[in-house]
Amino acid sequence: MNDPGDADLPPLLDVGFDQSGLAATRAEVQRRAHEQGLTGERLGDFVMAVNECLVNVVAHAGGRGRVRLGVEGSSLFCEITDSGPGIPQSFLDDTGLPAPSQMGGRGIWLIRRLTDGAAFATGPAGTTVLMVMRLPRDDGRPVRPGGSAVPTHRAPG
């Protein structure tokens, strides 16, 4: 069960990005996801999904956005926001692999396949994409940078 206090933890990462910072942002997400216990193919999948979203923001949503990475319960989440024109509903409705001749939609397809969960909130004022990966933990306690576990129960105040 998730500890309601987990939401009070500061994010692992909360940064703005643009084209010039794509590689550094991706590397930082990878480093911090690895610190939380993602490894191997799961780490690669998560970073690939995040990268796809970052690139889409730069290419289609005004060129800049914000990345917020954190832990809630036994899951790692990455929230990417932009102030672009929004994602066409047809891309969100279609869950199949886009045809080779179709322009666009592959990033959303990849994000949905590479993560344990993805949600899209979009409109003319911008988009928020939330990607989630379960962490490989037995006790469900989040691990903060440096590897120390955060207690899931707080002392009575």
Short mmCIF file of N, CA, C and O in Angstrom, two decimals, residues 1-4 6 72-74 139-141 152-153:
data_model
loop_
_atom_site.label_atom_id
_atom_site.label_comp_id
_atom_site.label_asym_id
_atom_site.label_seq_id
_atom_site.Cartn_x
_atom_site.Cartn_y
_atom_site.Cartn_z
N MET A 1 0.84 -1.18 0.00
CA MET A 1 0.00 0.00 0.00
C MET A 1 0.89 1.25 0.00
O MET A 1 1.89 1.31 0.68
N ASN A 2 0.50 2.22 -0.76
CA ASN A 2 1.28 3.46 -0.82
C ASN A 2 1.09 4.27 0.44
O ASN A 2 0.00 4.39 0.95
N ASP A 3 2.17 4.84 0.91
CA ASP A 3 2.12 5.74 2.05
C ASP A 3 1.70 7.10 1.55
O ASP A 3 2.29 7.63 0.62
N PRO A 4 0.64 7.68 2.12
CA PRO A 4 0.22 9.00 1.63
C PRO A 4 1.31 10.04 1.75
O PRO A 4 1.29 11.05 1.05
N ASP A 6 4.31 9.74 0.75
CA ASP A 6 5.23 9.68 -0.39
C ASP A 6 5.06 10.90 -1.30
O ASP A 6 6.02 11.38 -1.87
N GLU A 72 6.56 7.31 -6.36
CA GLU A 72 5.35 7.24 -5.55
C GLU A 72 5.10 5.77 -5.27
O GLU A 72 4.93 4.97 -6.22
N GLY A 73 5.11 5.40 -4.00
CA GLY A 73 4.96 3.99 -3.64
C GLY A 73 6.09 3.19 -4.25
O GLY A 73 7.26 3.50 -4.06
N SER A 74 5.75 2.17 -5.01
CA SER A 74 6.76 1.32 -5.63
C SER A 74 6.89 1.59 -7.13
O SER A 74 7.30 0.72 -7.89
N ASP A 139 9.97 -4.38 -0.72
CA ASP A 139 9.29 -3.71 0.39
C ASP A 139 8.54 -2.44 -0.03
O ASP A 139 7.87 -1.83 0.79
N GLY A 140 8.65 -2.03 -1.31
CA GLY A 140 7.91 -0.88 -1.80
C GLY A 140 8.43 0.47 -1.35
O GLY A 140 7.85 1.49 -1.64
N ARG A 141 9.56 0.49 -0.60
CA ARG A 141 10.07 1.78 -0.12
C ARG A 141 10.88 2.47 -1.20
O ARG A 141 11.73 1.85 -1.81
N THR A 152 8.73 4.52 5.08
CA THR A 152 7.37 4.65 4.57
C THR A 152 6.39 5.00 5.67
O THR A 152 5.24 5.26 5.41
N HIS A 153 6.82 4.99 6.91
CA HIS A 153 5.96 5.38 8.02
C HIS A 153 6.59 6.57 8.75
O HIS A 153 7.79 6.57 8.97
#
